[in-house]
XYZ file of C-alpha atoms in Angstrom:
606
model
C -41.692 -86.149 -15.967
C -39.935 -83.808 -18.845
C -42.314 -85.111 -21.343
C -45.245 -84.074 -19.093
C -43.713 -80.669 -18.096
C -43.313 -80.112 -22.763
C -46.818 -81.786 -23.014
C -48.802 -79.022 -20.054
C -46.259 -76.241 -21.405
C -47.049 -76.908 -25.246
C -51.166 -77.061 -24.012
C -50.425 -73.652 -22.196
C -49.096 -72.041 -25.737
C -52.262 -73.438 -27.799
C -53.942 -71.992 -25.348
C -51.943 -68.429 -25.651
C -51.886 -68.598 -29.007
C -56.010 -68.934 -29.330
C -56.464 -65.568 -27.548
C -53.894 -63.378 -29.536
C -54.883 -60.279 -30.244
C -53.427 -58.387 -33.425
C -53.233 -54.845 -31.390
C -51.543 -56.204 -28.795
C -48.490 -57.920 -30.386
C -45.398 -56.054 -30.959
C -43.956 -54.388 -34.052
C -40.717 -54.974 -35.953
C -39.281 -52.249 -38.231
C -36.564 -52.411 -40.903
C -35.993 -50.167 -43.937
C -34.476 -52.230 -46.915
C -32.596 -50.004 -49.490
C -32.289 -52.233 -52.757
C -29.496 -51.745 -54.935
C -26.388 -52.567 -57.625
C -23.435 -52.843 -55.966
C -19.770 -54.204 -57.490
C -18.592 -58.248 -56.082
C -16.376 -60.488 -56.783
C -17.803 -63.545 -55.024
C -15.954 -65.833 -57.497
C -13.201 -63.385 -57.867
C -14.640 -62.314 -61.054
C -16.154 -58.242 -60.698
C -19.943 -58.415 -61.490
C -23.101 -56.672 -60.654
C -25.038 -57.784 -57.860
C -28.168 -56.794 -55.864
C -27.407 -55.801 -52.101
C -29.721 -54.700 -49.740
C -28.655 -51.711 -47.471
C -24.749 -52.439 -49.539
C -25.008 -55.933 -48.207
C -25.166 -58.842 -50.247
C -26.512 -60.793 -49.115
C -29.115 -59.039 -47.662
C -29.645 -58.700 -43.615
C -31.564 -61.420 -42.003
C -34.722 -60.444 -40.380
C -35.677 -61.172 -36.980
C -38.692 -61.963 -35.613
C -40.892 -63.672 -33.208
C -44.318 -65.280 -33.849
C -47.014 -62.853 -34.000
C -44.672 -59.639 -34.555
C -46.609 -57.262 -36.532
C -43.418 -56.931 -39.294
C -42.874 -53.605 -41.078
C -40.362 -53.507 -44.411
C -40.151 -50.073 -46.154
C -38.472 -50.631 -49.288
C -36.644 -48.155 -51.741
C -36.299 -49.434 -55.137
C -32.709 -48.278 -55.992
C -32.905 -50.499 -59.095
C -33.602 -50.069 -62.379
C -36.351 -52.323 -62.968
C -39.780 -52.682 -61.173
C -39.039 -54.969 -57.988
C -41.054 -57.501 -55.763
C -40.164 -58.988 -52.787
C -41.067 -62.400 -51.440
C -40.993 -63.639 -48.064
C -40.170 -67.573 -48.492
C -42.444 -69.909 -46.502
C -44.027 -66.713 -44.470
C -47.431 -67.777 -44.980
C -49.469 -64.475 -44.865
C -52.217 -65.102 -42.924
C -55.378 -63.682 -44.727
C -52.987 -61.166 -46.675
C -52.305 -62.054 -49.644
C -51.460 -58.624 -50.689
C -48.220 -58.833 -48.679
C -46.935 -61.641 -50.955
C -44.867 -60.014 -52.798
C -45.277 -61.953 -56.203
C -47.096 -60.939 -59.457
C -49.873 -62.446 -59.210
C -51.014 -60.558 -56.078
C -48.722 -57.105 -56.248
C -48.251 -54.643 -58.569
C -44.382 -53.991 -58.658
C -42.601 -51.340 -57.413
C -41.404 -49.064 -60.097
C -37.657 -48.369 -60.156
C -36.649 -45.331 -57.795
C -39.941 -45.910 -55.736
C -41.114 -46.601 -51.856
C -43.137 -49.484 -51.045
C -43.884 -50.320 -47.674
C -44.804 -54.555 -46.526
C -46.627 -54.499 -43.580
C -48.155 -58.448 -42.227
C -47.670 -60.171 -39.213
C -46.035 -63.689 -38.872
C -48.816 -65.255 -37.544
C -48.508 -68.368 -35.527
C -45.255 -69.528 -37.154
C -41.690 -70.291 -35.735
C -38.851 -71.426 -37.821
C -36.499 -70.794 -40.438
C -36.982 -69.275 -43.937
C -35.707 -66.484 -46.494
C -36.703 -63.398 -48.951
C -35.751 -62.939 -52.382
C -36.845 -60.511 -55.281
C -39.596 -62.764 -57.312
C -39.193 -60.226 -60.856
C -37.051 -60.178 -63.386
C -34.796 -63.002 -62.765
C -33.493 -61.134 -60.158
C -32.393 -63.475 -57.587
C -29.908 -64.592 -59.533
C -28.200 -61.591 -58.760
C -29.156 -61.591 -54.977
C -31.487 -59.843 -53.124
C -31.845 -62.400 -50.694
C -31.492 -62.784 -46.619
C -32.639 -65.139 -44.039
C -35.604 -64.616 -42.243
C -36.018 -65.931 -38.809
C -39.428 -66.117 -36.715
C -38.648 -67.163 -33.237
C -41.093 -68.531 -30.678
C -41.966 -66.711 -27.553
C -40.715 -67.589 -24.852
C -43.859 -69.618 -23.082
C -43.871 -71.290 -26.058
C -41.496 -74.527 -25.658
C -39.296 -76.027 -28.148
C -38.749 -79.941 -28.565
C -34.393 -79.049 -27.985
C -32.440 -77.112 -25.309
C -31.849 -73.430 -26.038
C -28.894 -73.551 -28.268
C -25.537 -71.052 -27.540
C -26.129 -69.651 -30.635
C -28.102 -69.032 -34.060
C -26.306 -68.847 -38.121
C -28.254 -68.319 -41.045
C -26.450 -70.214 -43.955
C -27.275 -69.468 -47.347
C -25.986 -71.878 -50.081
C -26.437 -71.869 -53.951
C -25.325 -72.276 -57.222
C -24.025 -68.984 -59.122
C -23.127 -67.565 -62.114
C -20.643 -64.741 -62.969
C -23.037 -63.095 -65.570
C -25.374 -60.894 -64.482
C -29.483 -61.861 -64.534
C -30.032 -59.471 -67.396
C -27.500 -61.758 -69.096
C -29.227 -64.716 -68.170
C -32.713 -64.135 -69.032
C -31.939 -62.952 -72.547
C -29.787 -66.379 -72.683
C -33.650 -67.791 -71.651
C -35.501 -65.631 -74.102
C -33.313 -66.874 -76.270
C -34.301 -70.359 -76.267
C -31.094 -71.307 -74.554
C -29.809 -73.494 -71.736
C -27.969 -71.637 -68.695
C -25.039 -74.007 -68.718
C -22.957 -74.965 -65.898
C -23.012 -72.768 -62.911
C -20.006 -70.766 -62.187
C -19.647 -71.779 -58.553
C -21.307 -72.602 -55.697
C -21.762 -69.576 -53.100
C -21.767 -69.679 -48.926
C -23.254 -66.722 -47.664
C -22.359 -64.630 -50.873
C -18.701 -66.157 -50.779
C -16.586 -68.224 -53.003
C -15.004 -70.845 -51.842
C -12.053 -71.559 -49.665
C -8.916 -72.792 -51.519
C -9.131 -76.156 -50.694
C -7.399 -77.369 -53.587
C -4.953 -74.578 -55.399
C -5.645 -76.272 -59.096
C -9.949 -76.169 -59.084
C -10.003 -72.890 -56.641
C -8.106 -69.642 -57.622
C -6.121 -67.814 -55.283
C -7.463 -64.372 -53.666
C -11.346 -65.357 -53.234
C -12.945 -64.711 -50.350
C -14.424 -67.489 -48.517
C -17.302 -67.330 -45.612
C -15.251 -68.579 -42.302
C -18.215 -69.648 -39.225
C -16.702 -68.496 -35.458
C -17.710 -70.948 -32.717
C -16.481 -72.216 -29.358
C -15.891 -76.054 -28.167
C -18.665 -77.620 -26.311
C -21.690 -75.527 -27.364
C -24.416 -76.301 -29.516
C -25.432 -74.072 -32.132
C -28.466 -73.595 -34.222
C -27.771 -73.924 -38.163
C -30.616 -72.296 -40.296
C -29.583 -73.746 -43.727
C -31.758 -72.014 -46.554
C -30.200 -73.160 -50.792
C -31.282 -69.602 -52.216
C -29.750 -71.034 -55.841
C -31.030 -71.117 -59.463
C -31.610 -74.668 -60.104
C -28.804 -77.220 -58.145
C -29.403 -79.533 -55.429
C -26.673 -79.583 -52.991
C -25.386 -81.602 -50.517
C -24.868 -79.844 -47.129
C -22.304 -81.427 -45.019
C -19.484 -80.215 -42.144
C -16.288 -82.279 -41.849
C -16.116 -84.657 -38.959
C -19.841 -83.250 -37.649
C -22.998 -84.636 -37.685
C -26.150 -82.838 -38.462
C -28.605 -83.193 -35.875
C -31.741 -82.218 -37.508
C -34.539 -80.624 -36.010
C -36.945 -78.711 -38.622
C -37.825 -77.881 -41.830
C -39.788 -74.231 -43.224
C -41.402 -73.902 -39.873
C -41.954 -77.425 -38.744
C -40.360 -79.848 -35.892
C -38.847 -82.304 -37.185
C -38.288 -85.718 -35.460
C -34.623 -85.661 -34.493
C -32.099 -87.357 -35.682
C -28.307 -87.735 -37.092
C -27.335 -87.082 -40.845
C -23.575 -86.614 -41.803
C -24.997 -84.921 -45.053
C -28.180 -83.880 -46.247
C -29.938 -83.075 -49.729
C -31.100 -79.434 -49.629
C -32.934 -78.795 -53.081
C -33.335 -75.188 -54.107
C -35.896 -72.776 -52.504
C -35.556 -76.021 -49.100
C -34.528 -74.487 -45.644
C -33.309 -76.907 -42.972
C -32.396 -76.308 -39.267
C -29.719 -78.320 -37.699
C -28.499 -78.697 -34.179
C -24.266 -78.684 -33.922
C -22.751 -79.604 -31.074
C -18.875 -78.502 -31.502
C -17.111 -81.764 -29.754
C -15.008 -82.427 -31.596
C -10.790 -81.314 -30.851
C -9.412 -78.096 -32.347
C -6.217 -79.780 -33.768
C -7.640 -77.567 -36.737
C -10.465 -75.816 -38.809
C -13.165 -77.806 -39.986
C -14.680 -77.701 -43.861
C -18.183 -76.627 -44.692
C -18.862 -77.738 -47.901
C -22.106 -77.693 -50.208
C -21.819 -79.530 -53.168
C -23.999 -80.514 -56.272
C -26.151 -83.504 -56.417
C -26.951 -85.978 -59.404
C -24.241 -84.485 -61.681
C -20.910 -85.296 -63.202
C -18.684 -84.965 -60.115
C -15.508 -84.890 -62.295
C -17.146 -81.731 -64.377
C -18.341 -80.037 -61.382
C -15.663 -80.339 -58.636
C -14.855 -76.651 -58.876
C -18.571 -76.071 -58.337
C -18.203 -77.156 -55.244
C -18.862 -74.671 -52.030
C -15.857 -74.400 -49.450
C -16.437 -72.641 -46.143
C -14.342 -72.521 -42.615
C -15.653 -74.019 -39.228
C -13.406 -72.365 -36.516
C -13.585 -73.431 -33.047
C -12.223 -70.535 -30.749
C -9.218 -72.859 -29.679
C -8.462 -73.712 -33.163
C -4.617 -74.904 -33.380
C -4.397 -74.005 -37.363
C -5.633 -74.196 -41.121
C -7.551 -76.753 -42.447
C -6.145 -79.171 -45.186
C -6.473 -81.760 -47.201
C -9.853 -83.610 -49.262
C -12.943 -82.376 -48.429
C -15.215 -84.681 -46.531
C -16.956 -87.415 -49.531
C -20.578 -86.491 -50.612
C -22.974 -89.380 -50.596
C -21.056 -92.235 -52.334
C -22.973 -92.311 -55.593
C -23.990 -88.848 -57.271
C -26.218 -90.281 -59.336
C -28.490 -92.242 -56.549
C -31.211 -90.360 -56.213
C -32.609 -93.398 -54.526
C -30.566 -92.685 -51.545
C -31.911 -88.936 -51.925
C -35.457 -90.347 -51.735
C -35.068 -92.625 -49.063
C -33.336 -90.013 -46.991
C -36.274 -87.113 -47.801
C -38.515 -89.977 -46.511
C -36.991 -90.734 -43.533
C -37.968 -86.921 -42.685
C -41.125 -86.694 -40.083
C -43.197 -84.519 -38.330
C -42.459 -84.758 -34.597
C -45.094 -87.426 -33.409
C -45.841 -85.641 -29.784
C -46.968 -82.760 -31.396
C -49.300 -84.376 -33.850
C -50.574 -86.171 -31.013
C -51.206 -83.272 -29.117
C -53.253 -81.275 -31.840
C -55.211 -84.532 -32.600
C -56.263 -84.234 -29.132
C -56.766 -80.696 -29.058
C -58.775 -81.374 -32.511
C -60.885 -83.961 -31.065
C -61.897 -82.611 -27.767
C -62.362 -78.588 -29.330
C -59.313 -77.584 -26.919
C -58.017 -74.293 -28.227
C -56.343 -73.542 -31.603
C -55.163 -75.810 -33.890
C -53.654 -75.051 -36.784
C -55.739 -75.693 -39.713
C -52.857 -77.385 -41.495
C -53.329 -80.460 -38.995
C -56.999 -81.393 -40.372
C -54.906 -83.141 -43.234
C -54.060 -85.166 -40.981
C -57.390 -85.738 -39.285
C -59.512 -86.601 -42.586
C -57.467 -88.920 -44.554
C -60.065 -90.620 -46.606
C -62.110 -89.260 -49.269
C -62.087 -85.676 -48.354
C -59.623 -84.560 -51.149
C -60.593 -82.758 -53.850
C -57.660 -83.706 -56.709
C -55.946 -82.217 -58.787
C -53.119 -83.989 -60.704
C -50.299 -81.766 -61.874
C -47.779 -82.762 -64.489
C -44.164 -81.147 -64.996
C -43.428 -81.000 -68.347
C -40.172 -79.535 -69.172
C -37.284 -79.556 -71.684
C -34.867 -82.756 -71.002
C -31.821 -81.893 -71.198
C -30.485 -84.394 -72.921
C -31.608 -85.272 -76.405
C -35.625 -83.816 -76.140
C -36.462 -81.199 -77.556
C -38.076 -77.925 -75.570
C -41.664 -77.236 -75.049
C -41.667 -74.449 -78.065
C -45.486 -71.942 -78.312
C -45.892 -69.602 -80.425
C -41.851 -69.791 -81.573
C -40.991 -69.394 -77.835
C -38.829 -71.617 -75.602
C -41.899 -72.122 -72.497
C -41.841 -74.444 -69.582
C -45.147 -76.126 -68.562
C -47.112 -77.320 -65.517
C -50.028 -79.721 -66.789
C -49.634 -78.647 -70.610
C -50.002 -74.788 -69.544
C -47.617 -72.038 -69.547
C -48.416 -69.486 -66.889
C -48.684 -66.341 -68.498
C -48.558 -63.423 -65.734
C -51.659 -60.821 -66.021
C -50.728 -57.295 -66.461
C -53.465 -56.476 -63.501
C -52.560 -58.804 -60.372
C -55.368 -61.590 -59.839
C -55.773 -60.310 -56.130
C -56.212 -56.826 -57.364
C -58.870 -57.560 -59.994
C -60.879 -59.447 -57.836
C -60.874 -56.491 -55.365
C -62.161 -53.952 -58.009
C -64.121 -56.610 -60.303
C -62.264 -56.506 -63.300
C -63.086 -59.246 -65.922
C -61.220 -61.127 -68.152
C -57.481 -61.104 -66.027
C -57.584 -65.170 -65.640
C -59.284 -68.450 -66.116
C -60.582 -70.704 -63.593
C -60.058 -73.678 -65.945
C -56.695 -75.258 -64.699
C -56.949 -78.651 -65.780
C -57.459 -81.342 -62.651
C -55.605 -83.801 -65.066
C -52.767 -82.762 -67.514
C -53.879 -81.987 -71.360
C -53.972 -84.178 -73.830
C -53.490 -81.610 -76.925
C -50.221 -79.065 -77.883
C -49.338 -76.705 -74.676
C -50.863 -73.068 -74.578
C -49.884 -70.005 -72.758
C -52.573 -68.806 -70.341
C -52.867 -67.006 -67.231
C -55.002 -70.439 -65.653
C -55.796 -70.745 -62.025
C -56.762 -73.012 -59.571
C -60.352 -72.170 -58.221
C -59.814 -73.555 -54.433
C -62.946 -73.936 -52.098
C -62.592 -72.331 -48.625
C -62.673 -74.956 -45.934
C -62.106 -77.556 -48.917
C -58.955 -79.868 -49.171
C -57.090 -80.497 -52.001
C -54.483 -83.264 -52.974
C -51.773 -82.228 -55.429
C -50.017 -85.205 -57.248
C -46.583 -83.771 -58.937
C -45.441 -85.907 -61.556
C -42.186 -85.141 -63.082
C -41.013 -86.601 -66.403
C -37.904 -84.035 -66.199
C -34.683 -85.504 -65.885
C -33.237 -83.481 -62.999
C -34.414 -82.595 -59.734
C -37.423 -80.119 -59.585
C -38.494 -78.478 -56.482
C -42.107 -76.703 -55.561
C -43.486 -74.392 -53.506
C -47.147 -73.160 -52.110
C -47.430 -69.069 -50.682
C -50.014 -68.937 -48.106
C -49.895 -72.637 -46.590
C -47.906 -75.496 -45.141
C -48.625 -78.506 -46.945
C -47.723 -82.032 -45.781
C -45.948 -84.404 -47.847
C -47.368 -87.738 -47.879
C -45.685 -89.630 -50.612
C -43.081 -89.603 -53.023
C -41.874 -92.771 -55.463
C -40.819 -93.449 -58.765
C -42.925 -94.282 -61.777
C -46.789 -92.777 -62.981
C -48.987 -91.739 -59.871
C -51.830 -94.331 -59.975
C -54.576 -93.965 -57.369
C -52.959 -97.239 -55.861
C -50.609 -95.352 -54.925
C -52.176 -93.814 -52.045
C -51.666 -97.149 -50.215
C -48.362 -95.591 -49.338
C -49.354 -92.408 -47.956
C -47.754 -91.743 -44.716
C -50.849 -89.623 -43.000
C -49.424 -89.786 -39.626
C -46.368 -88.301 -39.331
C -45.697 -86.629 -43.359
C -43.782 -83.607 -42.494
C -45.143 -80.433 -42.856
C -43.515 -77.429 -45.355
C -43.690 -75.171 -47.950
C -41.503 -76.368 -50.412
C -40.904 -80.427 -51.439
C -38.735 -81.706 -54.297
C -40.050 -83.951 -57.267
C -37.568 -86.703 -58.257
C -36.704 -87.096 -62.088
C -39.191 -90.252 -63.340
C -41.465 -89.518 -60.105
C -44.033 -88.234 -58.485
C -44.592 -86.568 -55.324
C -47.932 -86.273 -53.284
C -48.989 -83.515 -50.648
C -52.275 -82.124 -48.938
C -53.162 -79.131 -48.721
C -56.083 -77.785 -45.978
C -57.275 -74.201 -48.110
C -57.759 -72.267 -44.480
C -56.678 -69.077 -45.837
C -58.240 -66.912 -48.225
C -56.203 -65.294 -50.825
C -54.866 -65.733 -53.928
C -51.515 -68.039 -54.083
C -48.775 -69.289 -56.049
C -48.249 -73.190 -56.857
C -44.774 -72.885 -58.587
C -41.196 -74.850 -59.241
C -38.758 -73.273 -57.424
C -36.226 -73.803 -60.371
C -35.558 -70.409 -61.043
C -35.043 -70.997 -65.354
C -38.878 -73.245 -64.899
C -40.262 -70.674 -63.237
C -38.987 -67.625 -65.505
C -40.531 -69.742 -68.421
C -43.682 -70.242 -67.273
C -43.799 -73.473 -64.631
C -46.218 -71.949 -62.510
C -50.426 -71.432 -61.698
C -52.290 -69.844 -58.752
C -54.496 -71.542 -56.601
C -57.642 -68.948 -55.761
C -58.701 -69.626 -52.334
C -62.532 -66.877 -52.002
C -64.340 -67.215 -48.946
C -68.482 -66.576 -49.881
C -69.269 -64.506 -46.994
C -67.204 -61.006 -47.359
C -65.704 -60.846 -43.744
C -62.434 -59.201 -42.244
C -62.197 -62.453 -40.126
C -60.764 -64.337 -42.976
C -58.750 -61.627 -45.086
C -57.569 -58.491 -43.854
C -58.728 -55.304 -45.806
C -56.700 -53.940 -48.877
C -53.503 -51.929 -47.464
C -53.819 -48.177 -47.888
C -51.087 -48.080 -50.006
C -51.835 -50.330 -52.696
C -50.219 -50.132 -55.850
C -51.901 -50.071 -58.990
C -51.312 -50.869 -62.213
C -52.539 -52.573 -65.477
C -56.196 -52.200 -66.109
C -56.314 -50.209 -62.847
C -53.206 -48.099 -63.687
C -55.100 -44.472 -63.718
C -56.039 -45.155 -60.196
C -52.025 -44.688 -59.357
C -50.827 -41.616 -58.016
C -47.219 -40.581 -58.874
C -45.090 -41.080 -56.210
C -44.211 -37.444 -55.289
C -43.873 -35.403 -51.259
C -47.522 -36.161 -50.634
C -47.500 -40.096 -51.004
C -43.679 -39.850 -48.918
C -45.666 -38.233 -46.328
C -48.178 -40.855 -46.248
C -45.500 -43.797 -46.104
C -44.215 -41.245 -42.726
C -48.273 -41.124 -41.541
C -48.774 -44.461 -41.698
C -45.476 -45.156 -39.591
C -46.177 -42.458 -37.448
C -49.703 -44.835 -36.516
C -47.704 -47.766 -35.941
C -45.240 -45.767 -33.806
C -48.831 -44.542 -31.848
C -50.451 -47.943 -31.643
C -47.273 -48.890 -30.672
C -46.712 -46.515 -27.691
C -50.847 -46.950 -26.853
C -50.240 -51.255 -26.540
C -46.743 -50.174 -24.293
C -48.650 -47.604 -21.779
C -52.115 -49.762 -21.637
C -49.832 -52.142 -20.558
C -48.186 -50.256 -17.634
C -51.121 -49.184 -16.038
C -52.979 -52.439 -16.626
């Protein structure tokens, strides 16, 4: 009976969700004011970014099909872009908030992001994508929830914490980019943060006294939501909560199927929502820890995150070892086996197979993976070349230290791809990235992707790094239907799972392995294919995947915004920022405000 009532309600929201109309769904306003402020997060003073004096930044709430409005004031000084993690931008591009499709906000400017989070729910974050600046913060959660017609496969839980985890330096990200530009290695992290905080002093040798550690408030015999998002630089971590298990239940905007884990692998740029149930007794606080993965555990025990689970009833301090990480820190066959064991809720693929089949509704175009398994890929086989870090030497062009992706360091265009196709101008990229890595010496390029509308691609990641790499796609969620050790051979599709691969934005690549997803290229735009490793990614482990559709429609890309920036070749076109272009930010809010009150009285009087 209760999987008939989900299975009629979940038909009903298809249903709902195939006759939204963009002027009817509600708005969402914030006003971000990005800055420097002073922290001491590992009790060291050092310049971080905050957003509104908050670091880190306030979490944004939504729910699916909110029309979201962000004005930003750049309080920095440096040009600044914001990304929205996972939020796939539904036929805007130009909302991305990453190089390749924005011009950058100049220091002391305005910018306003307007999109809507179009059918998505779940769990996933911001950062600023310049600069190296999220090192330094600049990041929040960012929730979308569902409506309420729209069922969830869990009860409603008591309550809803955004957890951000990741590793963290005490020098500042102008420090550690010149350390890149340099040609040199980071070193070990500093710490491990927990919602901007340093760890609790669980043991008085590894953790100095005075540093302020992130303590969670709950009460016995509830069940709470955890929204776990690792916003670091380049360390997985193990997420675990003494005495607790971890009931998960989905991943960057996907159901998961549900099921126990006392600890989980969270590689950086992953988000992760668990289900807590407090029931355990209050003889005392609980630990919280997030710790790194596939390291020296001796050498990095005080890079270890500490924070407080406190039941209401709590009868006194916590004390004593921390709860044991997975027993091995260097099986990352256990890490594999555990991402694997991670799958796509099997009612609801069921349910848009039928709806796919029978031409019920809307399905989400990320489902035809799914539905046309067999020789409907078009490949493209992407290599991850990096520096080991052991006794290799770096990837060195043109005298410079450069990380690669298929023998090609991404080299960002002064004149945003998006923007040049909009106004035609030549020469700003190629459309020659290689389907198969190169064979000859590395070369810096701005190379894209040239994706057909409608078309499907399969991505192989090979990585012949020897730590951890993680990647993400703007614009889609991909599935991930393989991931082993050794050379991707085309045999190796014999272990595709195509049924129940979980769906997300961001998968990790094991050292000495490979990892396979599918992509369905449903929305048009220009997007970015990139490692989430923040040092990769500064040096050049990145390409764009150019998705055009032939027929020039608003149907599958919304117009240009208004207030486009411009720079580049098309830097003359830029007005300074002055009264007049402050008034228009206040015009164009002053229309939302309108459309808004419009949608509220058309309403009342329908």
């Amino acid at each position: 009976m209760a999987l008939s009532k989900f299975l009629g309600l979940f038909l009903i929201h298809i249903a709902l969700l195939s006759s939204s109309c963009f002027a009817t769904d509600p708005f969402v306003f914030y006003d971000f004011e990005v800055s420097y402020i002073t922290a001491s997060p590992l009790g060291v003073p050092q310049q971080v970014i905050a957003i509104n004096n908050k670091f880190p930044g306030p979490t944004i709430n939504s729910t699916t099909n909110n029309n979201v409005v962000i004005n930003v004031r750049n309080k920095l000084d440096e040009s600044l872009l914001l990304h929205w993690s996972g939020i796939q931008q539904r036929h805007s591009s130009w909302q991305d908030g990453l190089p390749g499709t924005n011009c950058p906000i100049p220091p002391k400017w305005n910018w306003t992001y307007q999109f809507q989070v179009k059918d998505q729910i779940g769990s996933f974050f911001y950062f600023p994508s310049l600069h190296f600046q999220c090192a330094a913060g600049g990041f929040g959660g960012f929730i979308i929830n569902n409506r309420d017609i729209i069922p969830i496969p869990f009860g409603t839980p008591d309550g809803d914490i955004t957890i951000l985890i990741g590793d963290w330096y005490t020098r500042n990200h102008t420090a550690l980019r010149k350390a890149l530009d340099a040609g040199k290695d980071l070193g070990m992290p500093d710490g491990v943060l927990i919602n901007g905080k340093g760890p609790y002093r669980y043991n008085d040798t590894l953790v100095p006294d005075g540093i302020d550690y992130e303590t969670i408030d709950v009460h016995p015999g509830k069940t709470y939501r955890l929204r776990v998002h690792n916003v670091g630089i380049s360390t997985s971590l193990n997420f675990r909560i003494q005495s607790h298990n971890l009931f998960l239940a989905e991943t960057e905007g996907s159901y998961t199927v549900q099921q126990n884990y006392t600890s989980l692998d969270i590689h950086v740029g992953q988000s992760y929502s668990f289900l807590l149930t407090t029931d355990q007794n209050a003889s005392s606080d609980y630990y919280i820890v997030a710790s790194a993965r596939f390291v020296n555990e001796s050498q990095w025990k005080r890079v270890t995150g500490v924070a407080i689970l406190r039941y209401s009833n709590s009868k006194g301090k916590v004390a004593g070892p921390l709860p044991d990480p997975p027993q091995d820190e260097y099986d990352k066959t256990f890490s594999m086996n555990q991402a694997r064991s991670i799958r796509l809720v099997f009612i609801l693929v069921q349910v848009y197979k039928y709806i796919n089949s029978h031409h019920v509704g809307y399905m989400p175009p990320y489902f035809l993976c799914l539905n046309h398994a067999d020789g409907m890929y078009l490949p493209a086989v992407l290599a991850l070349t990096h520096r080991d870090h052991l006794d290799m030497p770096s990837v060195t062009i043109d005298r410079k230290r450069r990380t690669t992706l298929s023998g090609i360091s991404f080299v960002n265009p002064a004149t945003p791809i998006r923007l040049a196709d909009q106004f035609k101008v030549k020469g700003v990229c190629k459309l020659d990235f290689p389907s198969r890595p190169l064979t000859g010496p590395p070369k810096m390029e701005t190379s894209v992707i040239n994706g057909t509308f409608w078309g499907f691609m399969e991505v192989i990641l090979q990585n012949n790094d020897t730590k951890v790499q993680t990647y993400h796609l703007s614009g889609y969620a991909f599935f991930v239907v393989g991931m082993d050790y050794g050379e991707w051979s085309e045999n190796s599709r014999g272990i595709y799972n195509k049924w129940v691969g979980i769906a997300r934005s961001t998968t990790q690549v094991y050292p000495g392995a490979w990892t396979a997803i599918l992509i369905s290229l449903d929305n048009v735009g220009v997007w970015n294919l990139r490692t989430e490793n923040l040092d990769s990614w500064y040096l050049g482990q990145e390409t764009y995947i150019r998705v055009v559709n032939p027929e020039v429609t608003n149907k599958t890309e919304l117009p240009m915004p208004d207030n486009v920036l411009y720079c580049g070749a098309l830097s003359k076109r830029q007005k300074p920022q002055d009264i007049s272009f402050a008034t228009s930010i206040t015009t164009s809010s002053s229309k939302l405000f309108l459309a808004v009150l419009m949608v509220a009285s058309a309403l009342l009087f329908h």
